[in-house]
CSV table of C-alpha atoms and ligand atoms in Angstrom, one decimal:
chain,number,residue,atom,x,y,z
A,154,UNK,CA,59.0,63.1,153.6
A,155,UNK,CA,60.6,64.2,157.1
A,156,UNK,CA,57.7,62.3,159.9
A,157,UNK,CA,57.8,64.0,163.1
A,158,UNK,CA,56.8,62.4,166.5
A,159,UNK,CA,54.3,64.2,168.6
A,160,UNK,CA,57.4,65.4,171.1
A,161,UNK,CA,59.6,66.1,168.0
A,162,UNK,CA,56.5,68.5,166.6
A,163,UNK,CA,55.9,70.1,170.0
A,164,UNK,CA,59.5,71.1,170.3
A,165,UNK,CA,58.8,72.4,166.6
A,166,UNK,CA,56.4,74.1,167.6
A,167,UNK,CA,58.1,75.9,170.6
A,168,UNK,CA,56.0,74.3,173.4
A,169,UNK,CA,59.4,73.4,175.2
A,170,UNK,CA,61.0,76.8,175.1
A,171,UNK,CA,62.5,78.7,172.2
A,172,UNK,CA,65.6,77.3,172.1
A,173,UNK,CA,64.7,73.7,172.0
A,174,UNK,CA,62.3,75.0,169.1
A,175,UNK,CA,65.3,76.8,167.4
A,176,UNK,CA,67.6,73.6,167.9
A,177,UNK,CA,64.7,71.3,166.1
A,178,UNK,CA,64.6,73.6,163.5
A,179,UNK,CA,67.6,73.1,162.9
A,180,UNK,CA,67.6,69.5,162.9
A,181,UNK,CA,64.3,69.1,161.0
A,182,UNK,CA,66.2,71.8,158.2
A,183,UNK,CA,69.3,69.0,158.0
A,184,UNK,CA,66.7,65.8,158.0
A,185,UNK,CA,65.0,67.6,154.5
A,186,UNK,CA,68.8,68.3,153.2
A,187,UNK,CA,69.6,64.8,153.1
A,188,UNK,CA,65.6,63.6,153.1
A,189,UNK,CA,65.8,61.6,156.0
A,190,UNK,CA,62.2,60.0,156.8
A,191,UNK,CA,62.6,60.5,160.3
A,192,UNK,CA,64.9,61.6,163.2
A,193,UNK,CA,66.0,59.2,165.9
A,194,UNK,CA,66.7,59.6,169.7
A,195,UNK,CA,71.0,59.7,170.0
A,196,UNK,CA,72.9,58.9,173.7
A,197,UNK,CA,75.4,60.9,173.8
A,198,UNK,CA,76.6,64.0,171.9
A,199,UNK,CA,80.5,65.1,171.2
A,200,UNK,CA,81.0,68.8,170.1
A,201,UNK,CA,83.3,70.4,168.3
A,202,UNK,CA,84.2,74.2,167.9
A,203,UNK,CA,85.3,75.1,171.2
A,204,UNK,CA,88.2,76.8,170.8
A,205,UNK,CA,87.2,80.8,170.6
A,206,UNK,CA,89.9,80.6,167.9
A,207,UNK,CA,87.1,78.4,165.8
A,208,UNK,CA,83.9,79.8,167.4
A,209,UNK,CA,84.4,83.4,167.8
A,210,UNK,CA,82.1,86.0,169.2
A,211,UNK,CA,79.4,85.0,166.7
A,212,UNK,CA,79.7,81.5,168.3
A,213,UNK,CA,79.7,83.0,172.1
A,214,UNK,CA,76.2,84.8,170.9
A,215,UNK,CA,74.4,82.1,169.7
A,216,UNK,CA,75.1,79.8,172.9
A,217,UNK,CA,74.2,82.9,174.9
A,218,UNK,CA,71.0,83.2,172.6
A,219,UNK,CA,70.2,79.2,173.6
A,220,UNK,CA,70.5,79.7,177.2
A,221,UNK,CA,68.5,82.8,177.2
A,222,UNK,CA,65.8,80.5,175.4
A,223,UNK,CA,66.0,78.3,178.3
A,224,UNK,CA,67.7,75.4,175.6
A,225,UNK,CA,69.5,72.6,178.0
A,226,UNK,CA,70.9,69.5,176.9
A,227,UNK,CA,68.6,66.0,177.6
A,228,UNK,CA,71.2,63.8,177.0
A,229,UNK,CA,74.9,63.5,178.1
A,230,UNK,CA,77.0,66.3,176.4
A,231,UNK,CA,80.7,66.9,175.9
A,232,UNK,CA,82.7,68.8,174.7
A,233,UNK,CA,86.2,68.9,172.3
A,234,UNK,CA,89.4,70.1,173.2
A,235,UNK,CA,89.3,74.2,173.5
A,236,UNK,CA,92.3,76.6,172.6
A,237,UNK,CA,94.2,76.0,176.0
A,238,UNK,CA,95.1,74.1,179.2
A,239,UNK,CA,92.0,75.8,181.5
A,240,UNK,CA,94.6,75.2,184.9
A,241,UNK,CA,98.0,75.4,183.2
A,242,UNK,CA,97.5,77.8,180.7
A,243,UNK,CA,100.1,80.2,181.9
A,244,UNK,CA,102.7,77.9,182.8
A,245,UNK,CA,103.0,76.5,179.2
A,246,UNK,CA,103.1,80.3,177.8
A,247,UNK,CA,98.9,81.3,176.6
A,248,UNK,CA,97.5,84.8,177.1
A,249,UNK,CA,95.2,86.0,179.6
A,250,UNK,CA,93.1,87.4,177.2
A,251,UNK,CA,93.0,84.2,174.8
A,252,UNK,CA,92.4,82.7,178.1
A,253,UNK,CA,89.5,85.4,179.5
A,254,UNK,CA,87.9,84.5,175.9
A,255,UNK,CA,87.9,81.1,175.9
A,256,UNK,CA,86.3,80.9,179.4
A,257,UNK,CA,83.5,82.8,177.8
A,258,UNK,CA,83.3,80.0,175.5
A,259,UNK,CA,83.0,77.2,178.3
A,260,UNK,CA,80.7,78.8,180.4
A,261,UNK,CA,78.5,79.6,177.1
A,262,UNK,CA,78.4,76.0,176.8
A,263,UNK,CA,78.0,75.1,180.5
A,264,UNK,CA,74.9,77.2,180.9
A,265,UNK,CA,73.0,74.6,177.9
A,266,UNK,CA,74.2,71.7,179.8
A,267,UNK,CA,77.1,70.8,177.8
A,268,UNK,CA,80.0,69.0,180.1
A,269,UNK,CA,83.5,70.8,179.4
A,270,UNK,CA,85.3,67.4,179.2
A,271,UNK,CA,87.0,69.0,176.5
A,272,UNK,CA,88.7,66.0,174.8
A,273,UNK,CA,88.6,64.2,171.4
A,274,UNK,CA,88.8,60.6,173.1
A,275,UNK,CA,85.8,60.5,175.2
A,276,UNK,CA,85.8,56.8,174.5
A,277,UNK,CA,89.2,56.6,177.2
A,278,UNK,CA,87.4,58.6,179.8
A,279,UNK,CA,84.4,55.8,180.4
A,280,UNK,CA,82.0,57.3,177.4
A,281,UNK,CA,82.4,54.7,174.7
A,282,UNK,CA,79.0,54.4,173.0
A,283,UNK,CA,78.2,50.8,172.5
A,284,UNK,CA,78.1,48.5,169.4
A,285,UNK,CA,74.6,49.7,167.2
A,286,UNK,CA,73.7,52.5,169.5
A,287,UNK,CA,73.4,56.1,167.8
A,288,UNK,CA,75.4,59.4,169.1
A,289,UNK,CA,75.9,62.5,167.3
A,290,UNK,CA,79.5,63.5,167.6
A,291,UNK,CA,81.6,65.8,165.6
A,292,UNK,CA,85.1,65.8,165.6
A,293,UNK,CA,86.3,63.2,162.8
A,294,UNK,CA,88.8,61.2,164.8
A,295,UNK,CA,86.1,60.4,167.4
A,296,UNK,CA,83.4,59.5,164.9
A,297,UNK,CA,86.0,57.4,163.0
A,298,UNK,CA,86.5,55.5,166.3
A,299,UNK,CA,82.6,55.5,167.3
A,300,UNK,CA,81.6,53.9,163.6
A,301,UNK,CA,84.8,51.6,163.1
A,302,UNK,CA,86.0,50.4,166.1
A,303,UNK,CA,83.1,50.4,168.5
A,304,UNK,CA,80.2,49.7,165.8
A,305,UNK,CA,78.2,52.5,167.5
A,306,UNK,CA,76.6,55.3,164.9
A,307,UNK,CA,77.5,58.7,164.0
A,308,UNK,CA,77.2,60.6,161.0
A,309,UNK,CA,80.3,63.7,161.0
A,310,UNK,CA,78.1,66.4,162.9
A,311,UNK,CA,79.0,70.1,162.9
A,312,UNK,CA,79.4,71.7,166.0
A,313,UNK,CA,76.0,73.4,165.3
A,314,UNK,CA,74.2,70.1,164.3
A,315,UNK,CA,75.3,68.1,167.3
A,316,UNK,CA,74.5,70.9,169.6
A,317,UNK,CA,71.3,70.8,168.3
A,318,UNK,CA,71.2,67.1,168.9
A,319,UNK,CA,72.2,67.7,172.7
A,320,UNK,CA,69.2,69.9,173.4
A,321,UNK,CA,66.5,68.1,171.2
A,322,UNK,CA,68.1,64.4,172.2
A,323,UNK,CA,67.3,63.7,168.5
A,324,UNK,CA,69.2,63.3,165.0
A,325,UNK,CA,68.1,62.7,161.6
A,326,UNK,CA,68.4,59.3,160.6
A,327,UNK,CA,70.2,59.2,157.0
A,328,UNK,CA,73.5,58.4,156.3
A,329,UNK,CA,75.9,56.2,158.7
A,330,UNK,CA,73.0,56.1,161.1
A,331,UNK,CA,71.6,53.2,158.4
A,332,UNK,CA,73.0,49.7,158.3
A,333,UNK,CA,72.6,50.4,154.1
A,334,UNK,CA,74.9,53.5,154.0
A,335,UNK,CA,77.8,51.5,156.2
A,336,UNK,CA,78.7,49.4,153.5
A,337,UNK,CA,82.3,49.7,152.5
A,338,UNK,CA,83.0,50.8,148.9
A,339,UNK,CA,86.4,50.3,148.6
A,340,UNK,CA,89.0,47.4,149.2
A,341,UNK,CA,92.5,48.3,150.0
A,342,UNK,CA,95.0,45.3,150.2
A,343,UNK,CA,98.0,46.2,152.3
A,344,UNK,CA,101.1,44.8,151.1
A,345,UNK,CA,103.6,46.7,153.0
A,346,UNK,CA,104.5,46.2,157.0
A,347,UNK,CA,102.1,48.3,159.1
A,348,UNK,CA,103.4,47.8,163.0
A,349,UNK,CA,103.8,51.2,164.8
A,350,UNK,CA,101.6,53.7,165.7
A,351,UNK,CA,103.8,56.1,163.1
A,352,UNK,CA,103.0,53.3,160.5
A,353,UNK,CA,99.4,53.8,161.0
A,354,UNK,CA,99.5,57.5,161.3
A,355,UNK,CA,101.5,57.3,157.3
A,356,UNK,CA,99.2,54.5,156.5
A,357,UNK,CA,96.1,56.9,157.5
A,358,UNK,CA,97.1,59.5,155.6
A,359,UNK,CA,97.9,58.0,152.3
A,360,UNK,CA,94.4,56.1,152.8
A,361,UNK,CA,92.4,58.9,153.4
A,362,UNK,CA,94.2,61.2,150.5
A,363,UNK,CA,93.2,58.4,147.9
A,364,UNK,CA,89.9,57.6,149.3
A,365,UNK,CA,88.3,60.9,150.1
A,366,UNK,CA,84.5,59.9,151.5
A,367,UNK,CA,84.8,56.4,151.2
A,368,UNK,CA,84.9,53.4,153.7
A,369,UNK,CA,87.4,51.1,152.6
A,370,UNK,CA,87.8,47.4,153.8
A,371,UNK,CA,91.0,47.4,155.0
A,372,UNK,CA,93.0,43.7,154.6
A,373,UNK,CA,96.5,42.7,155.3
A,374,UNK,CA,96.9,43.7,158.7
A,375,UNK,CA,98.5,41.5,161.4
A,376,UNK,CA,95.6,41.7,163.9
A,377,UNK,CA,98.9,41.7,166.5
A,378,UNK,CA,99.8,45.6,165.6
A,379,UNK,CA,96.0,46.7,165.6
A,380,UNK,CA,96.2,47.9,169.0
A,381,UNK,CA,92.7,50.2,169.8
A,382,UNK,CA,95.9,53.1,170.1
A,383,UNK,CA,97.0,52.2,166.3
A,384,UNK,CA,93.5,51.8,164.9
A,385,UNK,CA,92.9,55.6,166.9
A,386,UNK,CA,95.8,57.0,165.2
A,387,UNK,CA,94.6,55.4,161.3
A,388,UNK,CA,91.6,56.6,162.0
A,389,UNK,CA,92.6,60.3,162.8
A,390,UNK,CA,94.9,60.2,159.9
A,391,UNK,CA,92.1,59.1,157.3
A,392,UNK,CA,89.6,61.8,158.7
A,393,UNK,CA,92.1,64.8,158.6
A,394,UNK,CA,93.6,63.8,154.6
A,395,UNK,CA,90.4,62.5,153.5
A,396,UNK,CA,86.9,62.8,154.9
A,397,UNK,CA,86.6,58.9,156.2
A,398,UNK,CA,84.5,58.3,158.7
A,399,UNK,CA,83.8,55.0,158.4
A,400,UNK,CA,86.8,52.2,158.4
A,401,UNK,CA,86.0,48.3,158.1
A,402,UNK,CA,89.0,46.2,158.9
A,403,UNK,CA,88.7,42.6,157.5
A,404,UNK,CA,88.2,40.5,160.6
A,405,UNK,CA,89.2,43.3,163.3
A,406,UNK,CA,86.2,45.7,163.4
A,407,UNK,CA,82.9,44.6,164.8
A,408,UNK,CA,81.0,45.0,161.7
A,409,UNK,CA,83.4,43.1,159.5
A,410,UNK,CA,83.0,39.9,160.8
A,411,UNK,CA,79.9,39.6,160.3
A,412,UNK,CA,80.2,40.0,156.1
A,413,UNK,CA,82.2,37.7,154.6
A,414,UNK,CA,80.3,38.7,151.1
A,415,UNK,CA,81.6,41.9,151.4
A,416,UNK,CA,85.3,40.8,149.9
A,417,UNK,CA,83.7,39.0,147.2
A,418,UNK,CA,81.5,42.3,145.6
A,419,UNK,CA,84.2,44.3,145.9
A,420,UNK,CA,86.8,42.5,144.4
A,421,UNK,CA,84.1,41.7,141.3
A,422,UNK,CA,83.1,45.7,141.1
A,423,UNK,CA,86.8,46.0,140.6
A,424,UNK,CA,86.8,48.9,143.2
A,425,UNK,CA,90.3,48.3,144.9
A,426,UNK,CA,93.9,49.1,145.8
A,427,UNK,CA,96.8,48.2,146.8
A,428,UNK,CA,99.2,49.9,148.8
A,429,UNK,CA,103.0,48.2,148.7
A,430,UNK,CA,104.9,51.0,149.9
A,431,UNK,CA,104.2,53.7,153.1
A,432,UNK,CA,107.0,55.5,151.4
A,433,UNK,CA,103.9,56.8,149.1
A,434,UNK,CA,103.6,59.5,151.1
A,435,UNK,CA,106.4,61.3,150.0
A,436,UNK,CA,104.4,61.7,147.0
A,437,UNK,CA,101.8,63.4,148.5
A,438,UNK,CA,102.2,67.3,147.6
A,439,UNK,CA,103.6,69.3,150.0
A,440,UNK,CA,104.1,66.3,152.6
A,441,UNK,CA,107.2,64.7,151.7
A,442,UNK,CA,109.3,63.2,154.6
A,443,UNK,CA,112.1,64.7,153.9
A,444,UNK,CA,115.6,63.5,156.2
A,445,UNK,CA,118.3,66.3,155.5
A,446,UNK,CA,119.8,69.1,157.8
A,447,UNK,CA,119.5,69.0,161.9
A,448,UNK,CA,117.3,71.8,163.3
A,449,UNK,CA,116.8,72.6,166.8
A,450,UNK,CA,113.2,71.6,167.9
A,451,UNK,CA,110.8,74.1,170.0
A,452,UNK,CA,108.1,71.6,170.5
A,453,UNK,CA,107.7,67.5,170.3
A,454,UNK,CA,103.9,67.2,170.9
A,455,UNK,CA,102.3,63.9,171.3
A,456,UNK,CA,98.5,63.5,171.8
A,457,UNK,CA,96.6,64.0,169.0
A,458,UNK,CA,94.5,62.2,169.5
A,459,UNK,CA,94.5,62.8,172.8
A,460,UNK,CA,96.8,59.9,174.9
A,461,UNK,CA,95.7,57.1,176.4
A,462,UNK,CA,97.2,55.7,179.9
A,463,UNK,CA,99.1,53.2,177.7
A,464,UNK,CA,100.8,55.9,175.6
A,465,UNK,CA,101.4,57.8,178.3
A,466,UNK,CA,102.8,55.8,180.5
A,467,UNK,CA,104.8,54.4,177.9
A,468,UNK,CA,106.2,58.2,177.1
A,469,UNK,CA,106.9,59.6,181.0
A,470,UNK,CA,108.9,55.8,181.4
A,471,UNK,CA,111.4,56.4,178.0
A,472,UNK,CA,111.4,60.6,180.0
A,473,UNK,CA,112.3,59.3,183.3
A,474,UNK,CA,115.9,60.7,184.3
A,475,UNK,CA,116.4,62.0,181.3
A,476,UNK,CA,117.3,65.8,181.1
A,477,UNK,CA,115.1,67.3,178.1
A,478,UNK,CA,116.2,70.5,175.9
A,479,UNK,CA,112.9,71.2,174.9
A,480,UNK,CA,109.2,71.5,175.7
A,481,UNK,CA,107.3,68.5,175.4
A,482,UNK,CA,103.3,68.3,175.4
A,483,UNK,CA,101.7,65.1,176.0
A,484,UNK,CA,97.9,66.2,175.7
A,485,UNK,CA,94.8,64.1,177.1
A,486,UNK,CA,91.8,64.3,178.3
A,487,UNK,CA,91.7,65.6,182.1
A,488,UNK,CA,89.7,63.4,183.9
A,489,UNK,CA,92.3,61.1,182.6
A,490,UNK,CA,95.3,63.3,183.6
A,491,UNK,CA,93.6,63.4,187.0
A,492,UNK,CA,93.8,59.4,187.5
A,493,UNK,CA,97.4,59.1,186.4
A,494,UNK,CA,98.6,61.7,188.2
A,495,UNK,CA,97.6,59.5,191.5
A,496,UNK,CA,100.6,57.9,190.9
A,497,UNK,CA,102.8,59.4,192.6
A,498,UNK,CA,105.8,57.4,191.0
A,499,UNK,CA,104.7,58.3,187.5
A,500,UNK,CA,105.6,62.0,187.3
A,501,UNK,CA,108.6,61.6,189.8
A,502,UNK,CA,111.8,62.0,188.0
A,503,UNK,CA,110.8,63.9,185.2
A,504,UNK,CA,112.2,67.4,183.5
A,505,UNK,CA,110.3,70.3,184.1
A,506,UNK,CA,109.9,70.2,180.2
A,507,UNK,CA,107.8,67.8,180.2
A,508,UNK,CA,104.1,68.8,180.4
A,509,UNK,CA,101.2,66.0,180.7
A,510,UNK,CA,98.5,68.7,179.4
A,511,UNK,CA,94.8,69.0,179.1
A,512,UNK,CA,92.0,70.4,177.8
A,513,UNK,CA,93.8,71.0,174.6
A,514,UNK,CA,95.7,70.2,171.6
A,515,UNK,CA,98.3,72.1,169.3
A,516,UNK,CA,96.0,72.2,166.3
A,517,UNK,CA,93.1,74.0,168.0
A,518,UNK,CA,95.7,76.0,169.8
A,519,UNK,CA,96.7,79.9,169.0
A,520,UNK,CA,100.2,78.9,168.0
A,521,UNK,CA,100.9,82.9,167.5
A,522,UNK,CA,101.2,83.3,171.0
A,523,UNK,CA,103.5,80.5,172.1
A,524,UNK,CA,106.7,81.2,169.5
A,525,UNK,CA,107.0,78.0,168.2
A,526,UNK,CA,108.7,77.5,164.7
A,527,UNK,CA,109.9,74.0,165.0
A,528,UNK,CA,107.4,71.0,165.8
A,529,UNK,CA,108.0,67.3,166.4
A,530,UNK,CA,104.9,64.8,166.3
A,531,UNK,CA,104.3,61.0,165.9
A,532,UNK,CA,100.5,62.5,164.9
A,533,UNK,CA,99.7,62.4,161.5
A,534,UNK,CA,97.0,64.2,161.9
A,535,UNK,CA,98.6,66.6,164.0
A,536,UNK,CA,101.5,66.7,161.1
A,537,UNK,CA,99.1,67.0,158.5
A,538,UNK,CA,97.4,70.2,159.8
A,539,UNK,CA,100.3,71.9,160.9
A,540,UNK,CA,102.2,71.7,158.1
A,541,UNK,CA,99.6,73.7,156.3
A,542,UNK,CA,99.9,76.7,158.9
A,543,UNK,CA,102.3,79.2,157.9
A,544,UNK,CA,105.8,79.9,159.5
A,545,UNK,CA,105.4,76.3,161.2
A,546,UNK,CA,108.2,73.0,160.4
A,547,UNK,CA,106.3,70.6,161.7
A,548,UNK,CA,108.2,66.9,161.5
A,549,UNK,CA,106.3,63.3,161.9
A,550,UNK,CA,108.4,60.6,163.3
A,551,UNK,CA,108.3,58.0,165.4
A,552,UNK,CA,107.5,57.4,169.2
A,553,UNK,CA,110.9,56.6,169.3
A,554,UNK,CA,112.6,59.3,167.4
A,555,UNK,CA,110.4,62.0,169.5
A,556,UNK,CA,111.6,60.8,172.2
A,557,UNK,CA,115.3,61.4,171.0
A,558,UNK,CA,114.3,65.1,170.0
A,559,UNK,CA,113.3,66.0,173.7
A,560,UNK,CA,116.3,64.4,175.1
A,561,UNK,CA,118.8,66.4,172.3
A,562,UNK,CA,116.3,69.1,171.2
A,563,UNK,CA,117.6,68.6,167.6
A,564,UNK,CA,115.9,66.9,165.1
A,565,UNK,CA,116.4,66.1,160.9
A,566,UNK,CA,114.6,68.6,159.3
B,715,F3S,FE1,92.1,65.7,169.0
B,715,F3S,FE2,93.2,68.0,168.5
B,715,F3S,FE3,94.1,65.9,167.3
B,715,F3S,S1,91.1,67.6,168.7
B,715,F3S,S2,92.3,64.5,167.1
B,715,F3S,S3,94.1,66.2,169.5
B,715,F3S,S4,93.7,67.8,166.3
């Protein structure tokens, strides 16, 4: 049975405005779904669905609907990327009224208090929840990184749910919220090198085909290679193939080192793996890696998650003085955009290809509009949804080998 607190049943009861009363109804109606005995105050809330390609007029309605209610978030608020850069959107080839649309959508979400930070990495933009606190974000590379690398805990929210979690300030408390349910299920011995961020971005994808909802305890990584940027990218990888939002890597992530038992029960339960070869991914249906025929490239995108300084730093240096044949996008999140771009040095030099972008990603993008047919990523996240839209090539290499595609605009198909 669901126990409310006096302030949780006066918001159910519509004493603090109707929409705070129709966001706790909500949240009470997920706490009996998955008979949670209580819900619990969260920090912070991430939301997802903010592209108007994903939330749509209905969407639009319903935040109008809040607002009208007088619903406003208690605690800090954020949101996901949306469908375009909101300052460069013309520049890099969106419409005006994809554009006019989506700045519904942001304003919707302004006028309940959410902050239209619009990135998937709040973590790099001074919001990283700390180790055992609970948050209610949504989008699954961001909870992957809340639960596994920073120990802090979120179950996957909807866009709805965490919303709901913004206004009330509360979540129910079942699933990764409880130190029971963070367990890791699964073993998975890593016999093959695992070095680059591409590595970890094949590595995440054959983990999270195989696993599905589990959370593995990773072993055989040189803790050298797992950089916070490499364990971002595993993490993406294993959300978008499988539905893994919890990673345990033996003697990395916070909560591993403190369970040395954990090895022990697993290996006895017999529940384990072993992966000798990244190469496994080409048997993955419909992802093979194949290396044949050249093919002029329309896009090489990196970002996805969005970049960190150190990824993009490292991309603009391997740019510098180089003349690029085709668009690149490096996306991030803006406030982050707005620090590097201080430095003066660091965009000095460059094509006018190259676009450091914001707000955004490819994924949540409307791809109609921007006649692309040929896409070049080192995300396999990014590679992993694009490859299921139609009339898109989308190719996943490494840092490297991007790099080489902007500079010839040809890559392998
Ligand atoms: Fe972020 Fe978009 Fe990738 S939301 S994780 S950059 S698909």
């Amino acid at each position: 049975m669901l126990n409310l607190t006096p302030l949780q049943q006066e918001m159910l009861d519509g004493e603090h405005g109707a929409g705070t009363q129709v966001a706790m109804e909500i949240i009470v109606a997920l706490g009996k779904i998955y008979e949670a005995k209580s819900l619990i105050p969260v920090e912070s809330t991430q939301i997802s669905g903010v592209s108007y390609m994903n939330i749509g007029e209905a969407g639009v309605e319903f935040l109008e609907k809040l607002a009208r209610g007088n619903a406003r978030a208690r605690i800090k608020a954020m949101l996901n990327p949306c469908g375009l850069d909101l300052k460069d959107w013309e520049v890099l080839g969106f419409r005006e009224d994809f554009y006019k649309n989506q700045i519904r959508v942001i304003d919707a979400y302004k006028a309940v208090g959410i902050e239209p930070t619009c990135t998937c990495t709040p973590y790099l933009i001074g919001i990283a929840p700390q180790f055992g606190t609970h948050v209610a974000w949504s989008e699954s590379s961001a909870v992957s990184y809340v639960n596994s690398v920073l120990g802090a805990r979120t179950n996957r929210e909807g866009g709805p749910s965490a919303l709901c979690a913004a206004i009330t300030g509360f979540t129910a408390n079942y699933g990764l919220h409880l130190s029971s349910q963070r367990v890791p299920n699964y073993l998975i011995k890593v016999e093959c090198e695992v070095k680059s961020y591409e590595d970890f971005a094949l590595l995440g994808i054959i983990l999270g085909r195989k696993l599905k909802h589990a959370i593995p305890l990773i072993q055989g990584l040189n803790p050298r290679h797992c950089l916070n940027d490499n364990l971002k990218q595993l993490g993406a990888s294993m959300a978008a193939t499988g539905a893994v939002a919890l990673y345990h890597m033996e003697g990395i992530t916070p909560e591993s080192r403190n369970h040395p038992e954990w090895i022990e029960k697993l290996e006895s339960s017999g529940k384990e793996m072993v992966i000798l070869s990244l190469d496994e991914i080409n048997e993955i249906p419909g992802l093979a890696l194949d290396k044949d025929a050249m093919v002029p490239v329309d896009l090489v995108f990196f970002g996805c998650p969005h970049a960190s300084s150190d990824e993009i730093i490292d991309i603009l240096k391997s740019l510098k003085h180089e003349k690029v044949k085709t668009r690149v996008w490096i996306a991030t999140a803006r406030a982050l955009q707005e620090r590097l771009i201080q430095d003066s040095d660091l965009l000095r030099d460059l094509d006018e290809n190259v676009h450091l972008i914001s707000d955004t990603c490819i994924v949540v993008s409307p791809l109609s509009s921007l006649n692309l047919k040929n896409i070049v990523t080192n995300s396999g996240k990014a590679y992993y949804y694009l490859n299921n839209k139609k009339n898109i090539n989308v190719k996943l290499v490494s840092t490297r080998e991007c790099i080489d595609a902007a500079i010839n605009g040809m890559i392998k198909k």
